[in-house]
Structure formats: structure tokens, C-alpha cells
XYZ file of C-alpha atoms in Angstrom:
312
model
C 0.399 6.374 36.878
C -0.429 2.907 38.233
C -3.838 3.973 39.588
C -4.594 5.805 36.356
C -3.564 2.763 34.318
C -5.652 0.475 36.500
C -8.670 2.707 35.942
C -8.009 2.710 32.210
C -7.937 -1.099 32.080
C -11.139 -1.292 34.159
C -12.841 1.084 31.721
C -11.521 -0.900 28.754
C -12.907 -4.156 30.118
C -16.206 -2.457 30.870
C -16.636 -1.477 27.211
C -16.008 2.244 27.648
C -15.218 3.730 24.213
C -13.299 6.678 25.693
C -11.097 4.190 27.549
C -10.620 2.268 24.293
C -9.470 5.407 22.480
C -7.033 6.336 25.271
C -5.685 2.802 25.525
C -5.059 2.652 21.765
C -3.131 5.926 21.901
C -1.060 4.562 24.771
C -0.473 1.285 22.901
C 0.893 3.201 19.896
C 3.397 5.209 21.951
C 5.825 2.334 22.571
C 6.640 3.736 26.018
C 7.211 1.955 29.354
C 3.513 2.497 30.065
C 2.704 0.619 26.842
C 4.360 -2.481 28.254
C 2.510 -2.083 31.548
C -0.822 -1.781 29.731
C -0.183 -4.838 27.551
C 0.856 -6.849 30.592
C -2.379 -6.015 32.401
C -4.647 -6.943 29.489
C -2.762 -10.143 28.578
C -5.322 -12.428 30.315
C -8.094 -10.902 28.173
C -6.562 -11.718 24.791
C -7.240 -14.385 22.182
C -10.981 -13.979 21.737
C -11.206 -11.705 18.683
C -10.844 -12.911 15.108
C -8.303 -10.794 13.210
C -8.993 -10.484 9.474
C -6.311 -8.931 7.266
C -7.128 -7.361 3.893
C -4.302 -6.663 1.477
C -3.632 -6.469 -2.256
C -2.596 -4.074 -4.970
C -3.898 -0.484 -4.946
C -7.025 0.053 -7.011
C -8.635 -3.276 -6.160
C -11.247 -1.615 -3.968
C -9.969 -2.842 -0.594
C -11.357 0.049 1.426
C -14.803 -0.260 -0.130
C -14.744 -4.007 0.442
C -13.643 -3.572 4.069
C -16.517 -1.150 4.670
C -18.947 -3.623 3.131
C -17.601 -6.519 5.238
C -17.926 -4.426 8.392
C -21.570 -3.820 7.477
C -22.097 -7.544 6.838
C -20.565 -8.469 10.205
C -22.693 -5.893 11.995
C -25.811 -7.365 10.376
C -24.793 -10.637 12.027
C -24.584 -8.915 15.379
C -20.779 -8.844 15.585
C -18.766 -5.941 16.981
C -15.878 -4.800 14.790
C -12.641 -2.905 15.287
C -10.998 -1.543 12.132
C -7.295 -0.734 11.806
C -6.599 1.078 8.549
C -2.940 1.447 7.614
C -2.540 4.610 5.567
C 0.510 5.510 3.473
C 2.579 8.251 5.067
C 4.936 10.803 3.622
C 8.590 9.706 3.810
C 9.493 13.333 4.516
C 6.959 14.520 7.075
C 5.692 11.159 8.296
C 2.153 12.493 7.920
C -0.598 10.240 6.643
C -3.715 10.875 4.626
C -5.782 8.769 7.053
C -8.445 8.553 4.361
C -10.006 5.364 5.662
C -11.640 7.260 8.510
C -13.419 9.285 5.845
C -14.377 6.174 3.857
C -15.669 4.473 7.041
C -17.759 7.491 8.054
C -21.004 5.569 7.519
C -20.147 3.598 10.674
C -19.290 6.666 12.766
C -22.573 6.549 14.703
C -22.389 2.809 15.316
C -21.208 1.935 18.833
C -20.394 -1.561 17.586
C -17.642 -0.270 15.276
C -14.403 1.497 16.182
C -12.042 2.719 13.449
C -8.385 3.628 13.984
C -5.959 4.746 11.278
C -2.230 4.096 11.581
C 0.438 5.788 9.483
C 2.752 3.363 7.690
C 5.798 5.657 8.112
C 7.281 4.035 5.033
C 7.508 0.489 6.376
C 5.709 -2.109 8.469
C 8.614 -3.075 10.726
C 7.702 -0.908 13.681
C 4.124 -0.802 12.490
C 3.812 -4.572 12.911
C 4.214 -4.133 16.643
C 2.108 -0.973 16.741
C -0.766 -2.640 14.872
C -0.394 -5.748 17.019
C -0.637 -3.654 20.193
C -3.777 -1.931 18.894
C -5.242 -5.345 18.056
C -4.566 -6.468 21.619
C -6.343 -3.420 23.034
C -9.381 -3.954 20.797
C -9.367 -7.631 21.749
C -9.323 -6.791 25.466
C -12.175 -4.338 24.857
C -14.247 -7.254 23.595
C -14.440 -6.766 19.839
C -15.623 -9.912 18.047
C -13.721 -9.092 14.848
C -10.724 -6.880 14.167
C -10.224 -5.934 10.525
C -6.768 -4.818 9.381
C -6.399 -3.106 6.012
C -2.861 -2.533 4.700
C -1.667 0.177 2.337
C -1.402 -2.400 -0.433
C 2.186 -1.697 -1.383
C 5.529 -3.076 -0.341
C 6.436 -5.405 2.513
C 3.230 -4.744 4.432
C 1.310 -6.909 1.970
C 3.160 -10.041 3.066
C 3.803 -9.164 6.699
C 0.068 -8.961 7.363
C 0.389 -12.753 7.648
C 2.234 -12.236 10.936
C -0.736 -10.411 12.403
C -3.990 -11.746 10.946
C -5.800 -14.999 11.647
C -7.600 -14.881 8.279
C -5.719 -13.343 5.351
C -7.668 -11.966 2.374
C -5.929 -10.833 -0.805
C -8.111 -8.541 -2.921
C -7.470 -8.537 -6.662
C -8.697 -6.283 -9.428
C -10.081 -7.717 -12.691
C -7.899 -7.645 -15.752
C -4.638 -9.122 -14.520
C -4.232 -10.838 -17.866
C -1.425 -13.385 -17.883
C 0.594 -11.318 -15.438
C -0.717 -12.795 -12.181
C 2.747 -12.335 -10.690
C 2.040 -8.606 -10.808
C 0.475 -9.125 -7.378
C 3.743 -10.735 -6.220
C 3.751 -14.483 -5.642
C 4.414 -14.028 -1.942
C 1.096 -12.286 -1.463
C -0.828 -15.071 -3.160
C 0.914 -17.592 -0.917
C -0.276 -15.971 2.307
C -3.917 -15.856 1.232
C -6.619 -17.841 2.990
C -9.157 -16.281 0.635
C -8.630 -14.657 -2.764
C -11.239 -12.081 -3.728
C -11.821 -10.664 -7.183
C -13.625 -7.417 -6.455
C -15.507 -5.379 -9.074
C -16.796 -8.692 -10.433
C -19.148 -6.892 -12.843
C -16.066 -6.143 -14.933
C -15.963 -8.391 -18.049
C -12.409 -9.464 -17.169
C -13.306 -10.662 -13.674
C -14.170 -14.231 -14.655
C -10.846 -14.751 -16.416
C -8.965 -13.328 -13.444
C -10.810 -15.675 -11.099
C -9.876 -18.694 -13.248
C -6.221 -17.675 -13.225
C -6.216 -17.293 -9.460
C -7.875 -20.672 -8.994
C -4.722 -22.212 -10.441
C -3.071 -21.285 -7.141
C -4.108 -24.368 -5.196
C -2.787 -24.038 -1.639
C -2.475 -21.288 0.922
C -1.141 -20.739 4.417
C -3.215 -23.590 5.885
C -2.126 -26.108 3.237
C -5.492 -26.343 1.520
C -7.142 -25.106 -1.624
C -7.673 -21.364 -1.453
C -11.226 -20.290 -2.283
C -11.539 -17.643 -4.980
C -14.577 -15.447 -4.454
C -16.104 -12.677 -6.533
C -17.640 -9.548 -5.052
C -19.095 -6.215 -6.084
C -18.501 -4.284 -2.888
C -20.379 -1.171 -3.977
C -23.549 -3.215 -4.566
C -23.133 -5.698 -1.726
C -22.847 -8.627 -4.116
C -21.005 -11.671 -2.712
C -20.530 -10.121 0.736
C -22.673 -12.635 2.628
C -20.762 -15.565 1.114
C -17.424 -13.919 1.847
C -18.392 -13.272 5.465
C -19.453 -16.897 5.858
C -16.130 -18.033 4.401
C -14.250 -15.856 6.910
C -16.206 -17.434 9.752
C -15.515 -20.924 8.411
C -11.753 -20.418 8.174
C -11.617 -18.833 11.632
C -13.534 -21.811 13.048
C -11.081 -24.256 11.443
C -8.254 -22.706 13.438
C -9.919 -23.102 16.809
C -9.442 -20.850 19.832
C -6.153 -22.483 20.824
C -4.553 -21.872 17.430
C -5.944 -18.380 16.835
C -3.291 -15.723 17.401
C -0.749 -18.213 18.761
C 1.941 -17.512 16.169
C 1.681 -13.714 16.278
C 3.840 -13.064 19.381
C 6.546 -15.468 18.179
C 6.706 -13.938 14.687
C 6.755 -10.389 16.033
C 9.458 -11.312 18.524
C 11.570 -12.652 15.673
C 11.018 -9.451 13.677
C 11.905 -7.266 16.654
C 15.073 -9.281 17.339
C 16.182 -8.980 13.700
C 15.567 -5.221 13.722
C 17.507 -4.855 16.972
C 20.490 -6.784 15.614
C 20.348 -4.857 12.329
C 20.570 -1.550 14.186
C 23.696 -2.783 15.965
C 25.253 -4.161 12.781
C 24.738 -0.803 11.011
C 26.650 1.144 13.647
C 29.952 2.687 12.572
C 31.651 2.570 15.966
C 32.272 -1.183 16.190
C 35.780 -1.955 14.845
C 35.129 -5.717 14.783
C 32.698 -5.277 11.895
C 35.250 -3.354 9.829
C 37.860 -6.034 10.533
C 35.496 -8.745 9.358
C 34.765 -6.799 6.157
C 38.487 -6.517 5.444
C 38.972 -10.238 6.023
C 36.197 -11.005 3.524
C 37.915 -8.840 0.887
C 41.302 -10.501 1.484
C 39.795 -13.983 1.434
C 40.737 -14.800 5.024
C 37.136 -15.640 5.859
C 33.967 -16.435 3.925
C 30.645 -14.619 4.272
C 29.021 -17.393 6.306
C 31.711 -17.431 8.984
C 31.893 -13.632 8.979
C 28.124 -13.378 9.436
C 28.207 -15.808 12.352
C 31.027 -13.818 13.977
C 29.194 -10.518 13.347
C 26.088 -11.864 15.081
C 28.213 -13.019 18.017
C 29.735 -9.532 18.314
C 26.319 -7.890 17.953
C 24.849 -10.081 20.661
C 27.746 -9.207 22.956
C 27.328 -5.481 22.307
C 23.573 -5.775 22.848
C 24.153 -7.302 26.272
C 26.079 -4.312 27.554
């Protein structure tokens, strides 16, 4: 397997698209070979700019992503696209519709599209998407665009993955701006009102402009686009480039491994805490009910027990 993996990494670095496809599949598997692959490509990472698109369904994210990919290609940039599709909670299957919507780029060697099934949550997907980003980065993509399903925790957790976070909004929010969830607005580096030919777009843009600061502690630009007609795309692309440049190469992607490590550690501890075969947890629950211990002390003791069990 080592020789085969070495050949795969050589092909990846050489810009071989077949090697890219195989490496992405391997990165998604979360197997021992995944770790070996990621270790080999580690020196090649940190060059790509990761742009995350999120927002409520119906805002036209997929159309906007396709238009941004076209705009980046017109500037001579290569682009990897990771489209997170909603999956069935029963079968785990996904529609994977973004591959269909991105079909106009299918003959473009400067674009590579990969769909990932959400499987109902982003927890494991955060690492899966991050691994795919790393592979595309090692391949040499200039930009990697991540589009979330636009529902649930994935909208906020895109902040753990992307360098530039874009929240896409539909016109006609009225006074209910919180319908997009305040947490999503807070992660935004750029707010986009798509379908700006709608009469309600201007009012929506004014409401969003009241949100003054974003993840970088500065005023968040509110931009208007009509993705289907290409209106506002050049300005939006320039804004993405500006924000990415503000971060600098040393800052870009630096927080992603630390945030994902924290998420993985929490998930690991949660799995241990949910087990039914650890009598210490039941004893702590009883002590809480009887008032012998408060929740804070019990939680600290539970974490100590979980850590001990994890070390076995």
C-alpha cells in the first residue's frame, strides 16, 4: 500500500485529475490510509483560499456558487468545489444535485466538483470536508468553494473550515432578520442579498447593514447580486480576494486544525459519556438527584472518568 500511496501523492502533486479523484475518495474513508495520505501531503497545504457559502434554503446559493466559479475562472484561477448535499436520515443517501447544477463546468479542467452527503449532521462531515479541502489544496487549486446544505448546525460550523465566509440571503426578510439565525450573521465576512432584482432586496440589504461587525472584527460588507444574470459577481469576487489578502498566508487556515481537533475531542468524550456500561456515570446522576453533588462538580468528575476510560 505504501508504494501505491506514494504514487498517488506523486500524481496528485503533478496535477493528475484521476489521482485527485482517488485521493478524495481515500480522504473521505476515514481509514488508516486516510491518515497516511494526509501526513504525506501536509507540507503542500496552506496555499488555497477556502470560501464557504451558507444561508437559508431558497436564497440561490447553488446558482451563486456556479456564477462565482465562472468569475474566478475568468480571472485565471483554478477552483475546487465541495457541495454538501442533504442526505436521508434513513438511507443516508444524498441527492447530490450540485453536480447537476455545476454541469456547465464539467469540461473545464480548471474546475473539480465533489459532492458530500451531510448524513444528518456536520460533526463527522467537518473532518471529511476538511480532508477533501486538504487534498484539493495539495493538488494545487487556487480556490476551494464549500457550499453547505443551508440548514442546521452546518451553517455555523462552516466557520471552522472556511477562510472567507459568505452568508447568502433572500430578499423579503421583513423585520424578521433573526430568521437566518443570529449565529450565522455573526460568522459572515460578506453578506450577500441574491436575487437583487426583487423589489424587497434593497430593504433587506439595509436591515443587514445594521449588523456592523463580523468574524474579523470589522464592518461586514453587504453586497447585492443577481446570480442568474451575472450582476454583482465581479464586485463580489474582488471582495473575496480582498478579505483573503487581509488574512495573509500565515493566518489562512491556521485555526482549522485546532477547531476540528476540539470538535473531534468533544465527540469522542460524548460517545464515552453516552455509554450505558460505566457505573460511575449512574452514581453521579444519583448523587445529583439526592443533592450530594452539583452539576458542575458532577460534570468535572464525569469528564475525569471519561478521560480515564478513553485511555484504556
